[in-house]
Structures are given as C-alpha cells and as structure tokens.
Coordinates of C-alpha atoms and ligand atoms in Angstrom, one line a residue:
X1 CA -19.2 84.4 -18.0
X2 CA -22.9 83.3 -17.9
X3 CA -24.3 80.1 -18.3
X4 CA -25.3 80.2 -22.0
X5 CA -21.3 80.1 -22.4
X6 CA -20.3 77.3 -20.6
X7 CA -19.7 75.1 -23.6
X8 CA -17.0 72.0 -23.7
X9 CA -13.7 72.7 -24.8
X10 CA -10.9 70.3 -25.4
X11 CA -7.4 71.3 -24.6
X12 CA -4.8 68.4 -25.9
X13 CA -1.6 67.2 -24.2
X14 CA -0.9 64.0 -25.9
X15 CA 3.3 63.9 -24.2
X16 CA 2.6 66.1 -21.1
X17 CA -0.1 64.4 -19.2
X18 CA -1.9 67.4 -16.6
X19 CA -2.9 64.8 -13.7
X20 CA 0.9 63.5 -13.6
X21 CA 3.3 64.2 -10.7
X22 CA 5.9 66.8 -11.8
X23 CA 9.5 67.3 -11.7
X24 CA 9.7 63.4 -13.1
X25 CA 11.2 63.0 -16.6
X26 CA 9.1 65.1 -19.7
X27 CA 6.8 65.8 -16.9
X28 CA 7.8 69.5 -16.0
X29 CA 5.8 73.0 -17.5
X30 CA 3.5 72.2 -19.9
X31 CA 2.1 69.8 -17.7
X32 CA 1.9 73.0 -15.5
X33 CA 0.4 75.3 -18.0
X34 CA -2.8 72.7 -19.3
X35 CA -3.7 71.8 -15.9
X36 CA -4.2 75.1 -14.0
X37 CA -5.3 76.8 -17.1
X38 CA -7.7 73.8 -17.4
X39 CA -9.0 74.0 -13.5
X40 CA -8.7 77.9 -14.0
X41 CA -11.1 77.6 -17.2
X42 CA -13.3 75.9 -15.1
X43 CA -13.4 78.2 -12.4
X44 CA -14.8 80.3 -15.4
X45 CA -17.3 78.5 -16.3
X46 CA -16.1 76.1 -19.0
X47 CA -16.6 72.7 -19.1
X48 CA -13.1 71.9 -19.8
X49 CA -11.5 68.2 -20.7
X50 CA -8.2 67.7 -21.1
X51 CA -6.8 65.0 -23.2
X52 CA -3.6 62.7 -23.1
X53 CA -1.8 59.7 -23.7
X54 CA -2.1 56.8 -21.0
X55 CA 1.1 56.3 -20.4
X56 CA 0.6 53.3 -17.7
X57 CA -1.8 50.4 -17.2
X58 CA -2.1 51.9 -13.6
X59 CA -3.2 55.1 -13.9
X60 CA -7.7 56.0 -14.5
X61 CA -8.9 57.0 -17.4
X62 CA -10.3 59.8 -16.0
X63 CA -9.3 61.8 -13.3
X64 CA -11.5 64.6 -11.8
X65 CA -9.6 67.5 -10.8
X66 CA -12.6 70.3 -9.9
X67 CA -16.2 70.2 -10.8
X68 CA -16.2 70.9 -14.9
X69 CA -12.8 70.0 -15.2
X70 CA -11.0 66.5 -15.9
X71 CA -8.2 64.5 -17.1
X72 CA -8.9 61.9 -19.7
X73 CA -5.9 59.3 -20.7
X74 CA -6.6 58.0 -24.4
X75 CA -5.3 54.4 -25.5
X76 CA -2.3 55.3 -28.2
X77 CA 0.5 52.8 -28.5
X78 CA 1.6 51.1 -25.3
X79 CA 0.8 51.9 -22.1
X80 CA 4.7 52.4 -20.9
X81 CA 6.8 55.9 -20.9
X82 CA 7.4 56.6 -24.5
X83 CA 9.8 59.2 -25.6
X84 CA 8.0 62.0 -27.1
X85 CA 10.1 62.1 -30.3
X86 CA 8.3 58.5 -30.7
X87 CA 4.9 59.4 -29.6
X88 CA 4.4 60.5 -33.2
X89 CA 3.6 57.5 -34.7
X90 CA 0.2 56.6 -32.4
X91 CA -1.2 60.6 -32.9
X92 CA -3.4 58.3 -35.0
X93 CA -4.8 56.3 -32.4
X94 CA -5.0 58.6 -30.1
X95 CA -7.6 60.8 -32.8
X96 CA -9.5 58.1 -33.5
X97 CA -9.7 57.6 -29.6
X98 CA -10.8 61.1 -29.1
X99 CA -13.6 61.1 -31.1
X100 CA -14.9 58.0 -30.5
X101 CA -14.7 59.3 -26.3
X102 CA -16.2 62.5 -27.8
X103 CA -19.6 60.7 -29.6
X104 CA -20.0 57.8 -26.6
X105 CA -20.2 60.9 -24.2
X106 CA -22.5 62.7 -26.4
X107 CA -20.8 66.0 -26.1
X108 CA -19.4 68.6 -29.0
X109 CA -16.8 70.4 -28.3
X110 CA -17.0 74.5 -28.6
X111 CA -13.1 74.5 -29.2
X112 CA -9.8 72.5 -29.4
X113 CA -6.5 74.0 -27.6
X114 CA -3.7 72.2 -28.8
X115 CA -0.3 71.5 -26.6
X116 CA 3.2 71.1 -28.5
X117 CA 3.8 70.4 -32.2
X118 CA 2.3 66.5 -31.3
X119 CA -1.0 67.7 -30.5
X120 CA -0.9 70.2 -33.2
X121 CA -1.7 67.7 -35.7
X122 CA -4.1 66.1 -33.5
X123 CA -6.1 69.4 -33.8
X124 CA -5.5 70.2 -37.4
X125 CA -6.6 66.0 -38.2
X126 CA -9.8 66.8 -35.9
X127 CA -10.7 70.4 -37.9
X128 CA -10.7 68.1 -41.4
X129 CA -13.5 66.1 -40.1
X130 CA -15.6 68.7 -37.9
X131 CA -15.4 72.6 -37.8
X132 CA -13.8 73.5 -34.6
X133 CA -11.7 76.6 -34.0
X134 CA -7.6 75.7 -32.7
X135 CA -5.7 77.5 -30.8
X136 CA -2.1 76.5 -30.4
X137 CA 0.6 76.9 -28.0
X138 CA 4.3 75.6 -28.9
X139 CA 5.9 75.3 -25.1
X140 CA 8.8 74.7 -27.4
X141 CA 9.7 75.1 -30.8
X142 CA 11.7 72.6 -33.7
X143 CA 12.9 75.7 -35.5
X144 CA 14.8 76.8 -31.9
X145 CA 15.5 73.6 -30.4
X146 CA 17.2 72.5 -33.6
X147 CA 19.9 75.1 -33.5
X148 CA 21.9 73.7 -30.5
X149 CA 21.6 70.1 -30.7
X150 CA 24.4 67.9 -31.9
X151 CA 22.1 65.2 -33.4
X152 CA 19.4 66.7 -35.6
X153 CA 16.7 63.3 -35.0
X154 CA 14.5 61.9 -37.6
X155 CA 11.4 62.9 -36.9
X156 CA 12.7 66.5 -37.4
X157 CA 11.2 67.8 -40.6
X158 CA 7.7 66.0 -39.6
X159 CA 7.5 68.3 -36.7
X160 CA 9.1 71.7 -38.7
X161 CA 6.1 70.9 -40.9
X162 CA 3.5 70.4 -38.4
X163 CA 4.8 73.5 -37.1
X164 CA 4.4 75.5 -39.9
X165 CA 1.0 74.2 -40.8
X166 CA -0.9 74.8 -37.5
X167 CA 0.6 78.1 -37.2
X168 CA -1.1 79.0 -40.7
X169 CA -4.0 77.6 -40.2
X170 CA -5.1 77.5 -36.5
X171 CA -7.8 80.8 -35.4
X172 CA -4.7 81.5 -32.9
X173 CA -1.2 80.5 -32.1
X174 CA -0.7 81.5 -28.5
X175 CA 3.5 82.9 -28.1
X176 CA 3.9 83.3 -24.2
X177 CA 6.4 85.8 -24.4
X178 CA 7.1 88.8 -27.1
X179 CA 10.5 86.7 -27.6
X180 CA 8.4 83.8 -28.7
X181 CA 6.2 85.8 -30.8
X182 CA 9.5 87.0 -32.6
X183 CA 11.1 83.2 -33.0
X184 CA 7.8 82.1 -34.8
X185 CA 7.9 85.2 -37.4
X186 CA 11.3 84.9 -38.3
X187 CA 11.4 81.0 -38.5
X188 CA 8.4 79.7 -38.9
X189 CA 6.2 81.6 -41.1
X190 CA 5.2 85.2 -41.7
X191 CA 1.4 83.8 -42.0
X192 CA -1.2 83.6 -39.6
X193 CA -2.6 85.2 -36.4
X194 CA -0.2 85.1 -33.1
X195 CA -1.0 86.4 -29.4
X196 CA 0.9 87.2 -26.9
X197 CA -0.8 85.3 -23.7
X198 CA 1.9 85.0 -21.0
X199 CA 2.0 81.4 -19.0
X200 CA 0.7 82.4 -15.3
X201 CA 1.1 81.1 -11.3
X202 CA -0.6 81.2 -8.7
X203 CA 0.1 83.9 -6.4
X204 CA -1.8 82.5 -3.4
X205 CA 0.1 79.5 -3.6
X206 CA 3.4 81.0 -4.1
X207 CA 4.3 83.9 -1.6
X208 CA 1.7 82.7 1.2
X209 CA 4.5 82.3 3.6
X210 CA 7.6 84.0 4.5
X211 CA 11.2 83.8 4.7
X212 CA 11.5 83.0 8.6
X213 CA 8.8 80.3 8.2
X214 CA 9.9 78.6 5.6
X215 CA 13.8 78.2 6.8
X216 CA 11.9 77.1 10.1
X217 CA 9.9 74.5 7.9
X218 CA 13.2 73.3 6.4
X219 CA 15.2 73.1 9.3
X220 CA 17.5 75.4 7.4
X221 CA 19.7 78.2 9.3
X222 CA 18.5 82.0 9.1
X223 CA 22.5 83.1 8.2
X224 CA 22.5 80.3 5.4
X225 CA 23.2 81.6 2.3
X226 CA 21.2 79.4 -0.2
X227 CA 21.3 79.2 -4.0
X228 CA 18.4 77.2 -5.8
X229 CA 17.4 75.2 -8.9
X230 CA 14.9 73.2 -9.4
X231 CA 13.7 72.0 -13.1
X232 CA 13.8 68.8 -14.7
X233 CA 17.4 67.2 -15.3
X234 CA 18.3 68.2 -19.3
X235 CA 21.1 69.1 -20.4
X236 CA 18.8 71.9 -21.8
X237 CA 18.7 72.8 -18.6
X238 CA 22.3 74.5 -17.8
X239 CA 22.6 72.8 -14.1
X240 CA 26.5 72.3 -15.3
X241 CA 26.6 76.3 -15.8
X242 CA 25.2 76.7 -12.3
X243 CA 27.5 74.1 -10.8
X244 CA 30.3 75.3 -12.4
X245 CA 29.8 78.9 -11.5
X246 CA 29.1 78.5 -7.5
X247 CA 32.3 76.5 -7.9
X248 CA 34.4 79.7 -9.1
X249 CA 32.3 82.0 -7.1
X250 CA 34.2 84.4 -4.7
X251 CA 31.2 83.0 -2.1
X252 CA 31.8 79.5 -2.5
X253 CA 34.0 79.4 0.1
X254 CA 31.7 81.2 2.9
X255 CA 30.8 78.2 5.3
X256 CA 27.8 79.8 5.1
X257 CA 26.7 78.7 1.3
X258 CA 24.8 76.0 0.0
X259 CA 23.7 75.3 -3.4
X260 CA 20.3 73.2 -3.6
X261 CA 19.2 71.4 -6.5
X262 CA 15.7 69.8 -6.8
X263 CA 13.8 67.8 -9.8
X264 CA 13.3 64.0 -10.3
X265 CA 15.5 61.4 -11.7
X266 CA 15.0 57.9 -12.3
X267 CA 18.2 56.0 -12.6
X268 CA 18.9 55.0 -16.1
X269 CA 16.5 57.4 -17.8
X270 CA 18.1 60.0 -19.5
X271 CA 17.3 62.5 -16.4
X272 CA 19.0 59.6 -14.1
X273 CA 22.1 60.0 -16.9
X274 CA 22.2 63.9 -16.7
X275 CA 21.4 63.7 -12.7
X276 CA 24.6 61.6 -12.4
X277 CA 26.8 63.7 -15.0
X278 CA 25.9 67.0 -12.7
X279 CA 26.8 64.8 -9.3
X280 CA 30.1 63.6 -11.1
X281 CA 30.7 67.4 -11.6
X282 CA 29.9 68.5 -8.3
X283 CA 32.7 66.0 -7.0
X284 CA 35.2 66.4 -9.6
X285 CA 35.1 70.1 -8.0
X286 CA 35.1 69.5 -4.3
X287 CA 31.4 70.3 -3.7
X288 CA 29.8 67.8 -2.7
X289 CA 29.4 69.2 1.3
X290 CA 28.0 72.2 0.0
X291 CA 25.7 70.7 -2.7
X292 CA 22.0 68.8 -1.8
X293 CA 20.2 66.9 -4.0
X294 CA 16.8 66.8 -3.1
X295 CA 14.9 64.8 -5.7
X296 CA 11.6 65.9 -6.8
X297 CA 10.0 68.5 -4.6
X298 CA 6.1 67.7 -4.0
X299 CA 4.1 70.5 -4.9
X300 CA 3.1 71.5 -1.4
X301 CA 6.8 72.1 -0.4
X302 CA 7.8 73.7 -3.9
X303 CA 6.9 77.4 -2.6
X304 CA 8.5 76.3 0.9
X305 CA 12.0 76.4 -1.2
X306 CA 11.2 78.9 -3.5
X307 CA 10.8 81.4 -0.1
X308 CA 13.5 80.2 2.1
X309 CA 16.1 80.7 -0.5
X310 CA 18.2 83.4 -1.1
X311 CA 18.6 83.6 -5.0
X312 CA 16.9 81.2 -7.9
X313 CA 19.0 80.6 -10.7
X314 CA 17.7 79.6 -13.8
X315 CA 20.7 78.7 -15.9
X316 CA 18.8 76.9 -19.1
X317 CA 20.2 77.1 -22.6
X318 CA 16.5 78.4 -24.4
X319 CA 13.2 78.7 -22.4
X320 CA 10.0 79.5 -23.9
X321 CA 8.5 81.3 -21.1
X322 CA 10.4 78.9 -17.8
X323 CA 7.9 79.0 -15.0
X324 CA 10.2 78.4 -12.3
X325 CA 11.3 81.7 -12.8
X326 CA 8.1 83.1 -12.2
X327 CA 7.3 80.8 -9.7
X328 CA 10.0 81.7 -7.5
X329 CA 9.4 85.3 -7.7
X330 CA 5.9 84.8 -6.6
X331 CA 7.8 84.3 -3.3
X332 CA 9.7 87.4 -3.4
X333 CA 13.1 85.6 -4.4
X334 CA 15.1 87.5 -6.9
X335 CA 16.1 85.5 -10.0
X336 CA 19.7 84.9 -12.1
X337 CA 18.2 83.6 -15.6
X338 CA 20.1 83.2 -19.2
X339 CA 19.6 86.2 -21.2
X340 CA 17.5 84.1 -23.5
X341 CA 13.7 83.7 -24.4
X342 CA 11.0 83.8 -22.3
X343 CA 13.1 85.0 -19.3
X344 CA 14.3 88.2 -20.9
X345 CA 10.4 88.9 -20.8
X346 CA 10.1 87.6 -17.0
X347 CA 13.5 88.5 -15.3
X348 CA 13.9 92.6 -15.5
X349 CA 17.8 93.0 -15.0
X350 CA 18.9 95.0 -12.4
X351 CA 15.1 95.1 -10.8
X352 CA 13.8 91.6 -10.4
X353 CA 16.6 89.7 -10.7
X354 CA 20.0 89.4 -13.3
X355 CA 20.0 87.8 -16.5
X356 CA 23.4 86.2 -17.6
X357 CA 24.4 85.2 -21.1
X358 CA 23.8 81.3 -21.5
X359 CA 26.5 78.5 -20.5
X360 CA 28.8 81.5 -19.4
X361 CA 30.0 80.2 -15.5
X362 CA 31.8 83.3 -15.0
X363 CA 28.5 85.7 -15.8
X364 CA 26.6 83.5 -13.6
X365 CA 29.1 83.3 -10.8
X366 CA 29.5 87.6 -10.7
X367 CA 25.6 87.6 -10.7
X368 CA 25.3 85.1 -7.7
X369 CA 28.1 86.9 -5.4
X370 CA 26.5 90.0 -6.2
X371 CA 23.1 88.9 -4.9
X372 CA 24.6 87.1 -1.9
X373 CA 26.7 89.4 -1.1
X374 CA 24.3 92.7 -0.9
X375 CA 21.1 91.0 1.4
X376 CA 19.1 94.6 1.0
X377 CA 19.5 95.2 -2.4
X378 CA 18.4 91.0 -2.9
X379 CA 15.2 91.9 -0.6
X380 CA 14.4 94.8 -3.0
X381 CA 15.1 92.8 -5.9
X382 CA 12.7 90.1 -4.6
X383 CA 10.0 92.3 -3.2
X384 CA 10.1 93.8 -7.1
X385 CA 9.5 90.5 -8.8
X386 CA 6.7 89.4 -6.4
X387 CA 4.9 92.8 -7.7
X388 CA 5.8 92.0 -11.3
X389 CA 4.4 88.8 -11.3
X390 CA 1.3 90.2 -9.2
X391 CA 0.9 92.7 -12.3
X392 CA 1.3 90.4 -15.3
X393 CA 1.8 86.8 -14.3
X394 CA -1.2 85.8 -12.2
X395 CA -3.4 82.8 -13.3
X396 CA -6.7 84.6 -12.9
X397 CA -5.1 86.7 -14.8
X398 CA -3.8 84.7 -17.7
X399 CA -6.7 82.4 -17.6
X400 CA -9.5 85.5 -18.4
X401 CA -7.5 86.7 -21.0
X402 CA -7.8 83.2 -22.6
X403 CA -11.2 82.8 -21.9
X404 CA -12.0 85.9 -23.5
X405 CA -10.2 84.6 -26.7
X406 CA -11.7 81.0 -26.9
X407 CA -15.2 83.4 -26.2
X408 CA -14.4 85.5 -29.4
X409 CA -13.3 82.6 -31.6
X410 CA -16.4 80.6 -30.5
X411 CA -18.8 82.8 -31.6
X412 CA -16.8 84.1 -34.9
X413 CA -17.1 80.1 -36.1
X414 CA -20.9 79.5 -35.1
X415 CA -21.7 82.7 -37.1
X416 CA -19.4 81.7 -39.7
X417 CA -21.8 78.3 -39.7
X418 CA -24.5 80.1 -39.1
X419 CA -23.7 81.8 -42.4
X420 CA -22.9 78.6 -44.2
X421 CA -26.6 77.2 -43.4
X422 CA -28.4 80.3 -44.5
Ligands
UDP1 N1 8.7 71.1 -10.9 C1 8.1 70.6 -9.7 N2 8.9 69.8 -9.0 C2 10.2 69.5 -9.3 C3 10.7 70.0 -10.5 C4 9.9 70.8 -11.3 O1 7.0 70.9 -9.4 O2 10.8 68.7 -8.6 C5 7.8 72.0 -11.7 C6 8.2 73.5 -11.6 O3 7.7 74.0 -10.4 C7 7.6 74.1 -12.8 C8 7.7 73.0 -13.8 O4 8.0 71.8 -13.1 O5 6.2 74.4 -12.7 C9 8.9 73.2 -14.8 O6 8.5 74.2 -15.8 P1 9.4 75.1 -16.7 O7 8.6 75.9 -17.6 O8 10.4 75.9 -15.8 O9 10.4 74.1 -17.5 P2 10.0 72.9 -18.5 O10 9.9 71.6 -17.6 O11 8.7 73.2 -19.2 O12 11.2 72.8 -19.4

C-alpha cells in the first residue's frame, strides 16, 4: 500500500478489549482477532485505532501496541467487569466518548470495523452523524446462540435487531467461515453484502518449535500420551464432553495418558463456577491423577502446549470460526472438533484432524483412541493441518485480504461524496 493510503481506521470492540490478557473470563477470540488484525493493519500501512470499554480504573487509556497501531479504553458505565449482556446500556457513552476522542485528536476516520452485535450499533449510531463505511464481523450470532440456551435473556430481541440492521445496512458483513455465511442468510436476513474472510494466526508464532523441544520445555515425558484443551471455561465450551469421553476411552487406562486443560478462572465468576463443575466431574469419575489444570496459559507458552501434545480437542457446542483449532494445527497437532460451525470449515475429517457430533462422549472418545492409538497416522494428520493453515489461515494472509476490502470501500464512499459535492 503506498502512503497516500494510510488513512485512520477505527475498529470497535466495546466487550472484548485487544490489549487484555487472554484466556480470563469474556476475554478469549475476538480479543484475538481485533488485535493482530489491528497490529497486522498496521504493518500495512494503516493507522489503525482500536476502541473499547475501560473496564478498570487501573488500566491506560491508551496502550501502544506497534508504531500506527493502539488501544484506546473509552469511559462507558463503571470502570469494573461488566457482563456483556449489560454493556448495552452505556453503547451511548461510549459513542459520545468516541467522537469527542475522535475531534480532540483532530483525526477523521477513513472507516469503522465493528466487533459483535454491541459495537454494531456503535457503528450504525456513528454512520447517522458522519458518512463512514462499516464493516461488521459477528464472532457470534443471537439468532444461533439463542437455539441452545435454557434462559432466553432480556436483552435478546435488542441484539436480534441490531443484528439484522447492520447486516442490511453496513458496506460489508465479514462471515469467517462459509458455515457462517449460511447461518446469517437463513436467519438473519436475505439482504445485504456478506464476505467470506477467514479469522487467521500466526504461523511464525505457532509451529516455530518442535515436538522434542517443547516436551523438553514442559518437563513432560516423550512416551506421554497427552490430550489438550484450552479455551475459556463456558459451558458453551463442551469441556464436560471432553472429560467425559477420556473417562470412557479404551486409552484412559494407559499409565501413559494425560488430559490437560488450560484457560483462566476466577473463583466465583461464572468461569470460576464452570471451572469447578468440570473439576467436580473429573473426581466424580476417578481422574483426577490423570487430569491438570493449568490455569491460563501466557501467550508465550500457548504454542509450547499446542506442539508437545498429542491431539487438541475442541469439544464446543457452536463456534463461529474457534481459533484454538487453528492455532493448534499451526503446530502440526491434529484436531478432534464438533462437527459444527466454523470447524467443519477448519478441521478436514480424516486429513487434519476428526470432527465429532456435539456433546456426543462416545464420538469423541472413538476419535481420541483412534489418534492415540495410531502415532504415524496422528503425525500425518498433523503435518496436514500445519499446511492447511499455511494455505488459508495465515495472518498476512487474512489481514491483505481485509485491507484490500477497507481499500475498495474507502474509495467507493469518497467518490460517492465526491459525487454528492459536484
Ligand atoms: N487463550 C489463551 N490462553 C488461555 C485460553 C485461551 O491465550 O489460557 C486464547 C486462545 O489461544 C485463542 C482464544 O483465547 O486465541 C480463544 O479463541 P476461540 O475463538 O477459540 O474461542 P472464544 O474465546 O472466542 O469463544
């Protein structure tokens, strides 16, 4: 990109702030996704700022995370956690925030990306009052979400709205997986203009080191035969199904199997809850010596597990698009996924990994002795999925292929104002 495009663009995260640590509770992809596609906009050329909700008296307002690229915390409601299902009620706020942060800085922004249904109406409030193109990504949709939970919450037809409504009227809605594409069509609306951009990794980051090295790094045995999660504690999640399928494994009773489980929890939370239902089931069947618990694994250690172990299993009852999967086969470790979403796109059966209908232990348990017990096949199966995410899921990848959108939308609305001032 040359210089005469390196214009300001806003991408909005009001719930999922992008300088936060991960794996702690509602801190977990989309986090993910707006700060390396923000640093990887940058890279580009853009001078990107991404905006969010301060969520504590102790964090800046502005963190730097590359030349052209920052974090900026906006004052909306109080400065404490606040469940996102609540966050609706200071979007208002946090608008009037953003543009006052947008005219004491001077700057106009080229473009808005907007992050989950919250932000959505951010953006669509902000096109009323300037022209700016929106492009929107879901990371998870009402419509979907809606379907499997018991208690259907208040705020529910606010956000089926909002849903609707940017979809229709945004330049773009970004679906990170034909799955997603397909969900949106059939229950959101037939209107407006979808493109299928995949979420992305980074491939130097994940796969730099291999399988010897990074059992040596853990201290973990070469003959150990290791199953992994890691993900935020949600019942969305599926950790039960995963539990409760090593438990009636055939392997499960090789001394040589562990199951690892790593995300953050804090103790009372509703992650601390759903961490503490999962231990209660790992003792109620007789697993505790072969289960770890290793809290919330620091990004410089994430790809350490990802390599060392044998399988990654990826249990959850929907996923968008679910990074981890991708994540993990970055480092050449074959994936068991629910045969739902995003990770029918990601997960190829039978060639990168095996996908397993959702909450069904005894799928998931065939699927994981298979891999364990068939190391050369599991070797292929990973070397597969490192290439697969090579070809489609890189970052550079996934971040040019945005760029060249927010370029094309860009200049359609300055000649579209160009034409309204002739
Ligand atoms: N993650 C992490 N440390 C943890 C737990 C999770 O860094 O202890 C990261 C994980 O690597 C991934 C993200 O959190 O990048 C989870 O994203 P995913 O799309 O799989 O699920 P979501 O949280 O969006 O439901």
């Amino acid at each position: 990109m040359n210089s005469k495009h390196r214009q300001h663009i806003a991408l909005i995260s009001v719930h999922g702030d992008p300088a936060v640590e991960i794996g702690k509770e509602e801190a977990g992809g989309q986090n993910v996704y707006v700060r390396h596609l923000g640093e990887a906009l940058a890279h580009l050329g853009w001078h990107v700022d991404m905006f969010t909700r301060k969520a504590s008296a102790d964090d800046p307002v502005i963190v730097e995370h590359s030349p052209r690229c920052r974090t900026i915390r906006l004052k909306a409601g109080p400065e404490a956690f606040v469940p996102r299902d609540k966050i609706f009620g200071y979007t208002g706020e946090f608008l009037d925030n953003l543009l006052r942060f947008q005219e004491w800085e001077g700057v106009r922004y080229s473009l808005v990306h907007t992050n989950y249904w919250i932000s959505a109406w951010v953006g669509m409030q902000w096109k009323k009052r300037q022209s700016i193109p929106q492009v929107h990504t879901y990371h998870s949709l009402g419509a979907v979400k809606y379907q499997s939970v018991e208690a259907i919450p208040m705020i529910a037809g606010t956000r089926l709205d909002v849903e609707k409504a940017v979809l229709e009227t945004a330049e773009r809605t970004v679906a990170t997986s034909p799955q997603e594409k397909d969900h949106i069509r059939s229950l959101v609306s037939s209107k407006g203009h979808i493109q299928i951009i995949p979420c992305g990794t980074d491939i130097q980051r994940f796969g730099a080191i291999d399988r010897t090295q990074a059992r040596q790094q853990l201290g973990w045995n070469p003959d150990e035969k290791i199953i992994f999660y890691v993900g935020r504690f949600d019942p969305r999640k599926g950790i039960e199904t995963l539990v409760r399928a090593v438990g009636c494994s055939q392997i499960r009773h090789d001394p040589q199997v562990k199951l690892i489980i790593g995300g953050g929890s804090r103790p009372g939370y509703s992650d601390g809850i759903e961490r503490e239902r999962i231990e209660a089931i790992v003792d109620e069947l007789g697993m505790r010596d072969i289960t770890t618990f290793t809290g919330r694994i620091r990004d410089e250690l994430l790809s350490v597990y990802y390599t060392a172990a044998d399988v990654c299993v990826v249990p959850s009852h929907y996923e968008p698009f679910g990074l981890v999967a991708i994540e993990a086969m970055a480092c050449s470790t074959p994936v068991i996924a629910s045969d739902v979403g995003g990770l029918q796109f990601t997960v190829v059966p039978e060639e990168t990994g095996l996908l397993a209908p959702p909450k069904d232990e005894v799928a998931f348990a065939e699927a994981i002795d298979r891999i364990l017990s068939h190391p050369d096949w599991r070797n292929q199966l990973g070397q597969r999925a490192r290439w697969r995410v090579e070809e489609k899921f890189s970052w550079d990848g996934v971040a040019h292929q945005l760029s060249d959108l927010y370029l094309q939308l860009v200049r359609n609305s300055s000649q579209v104002l160009e034409q309204a001032s002739a």
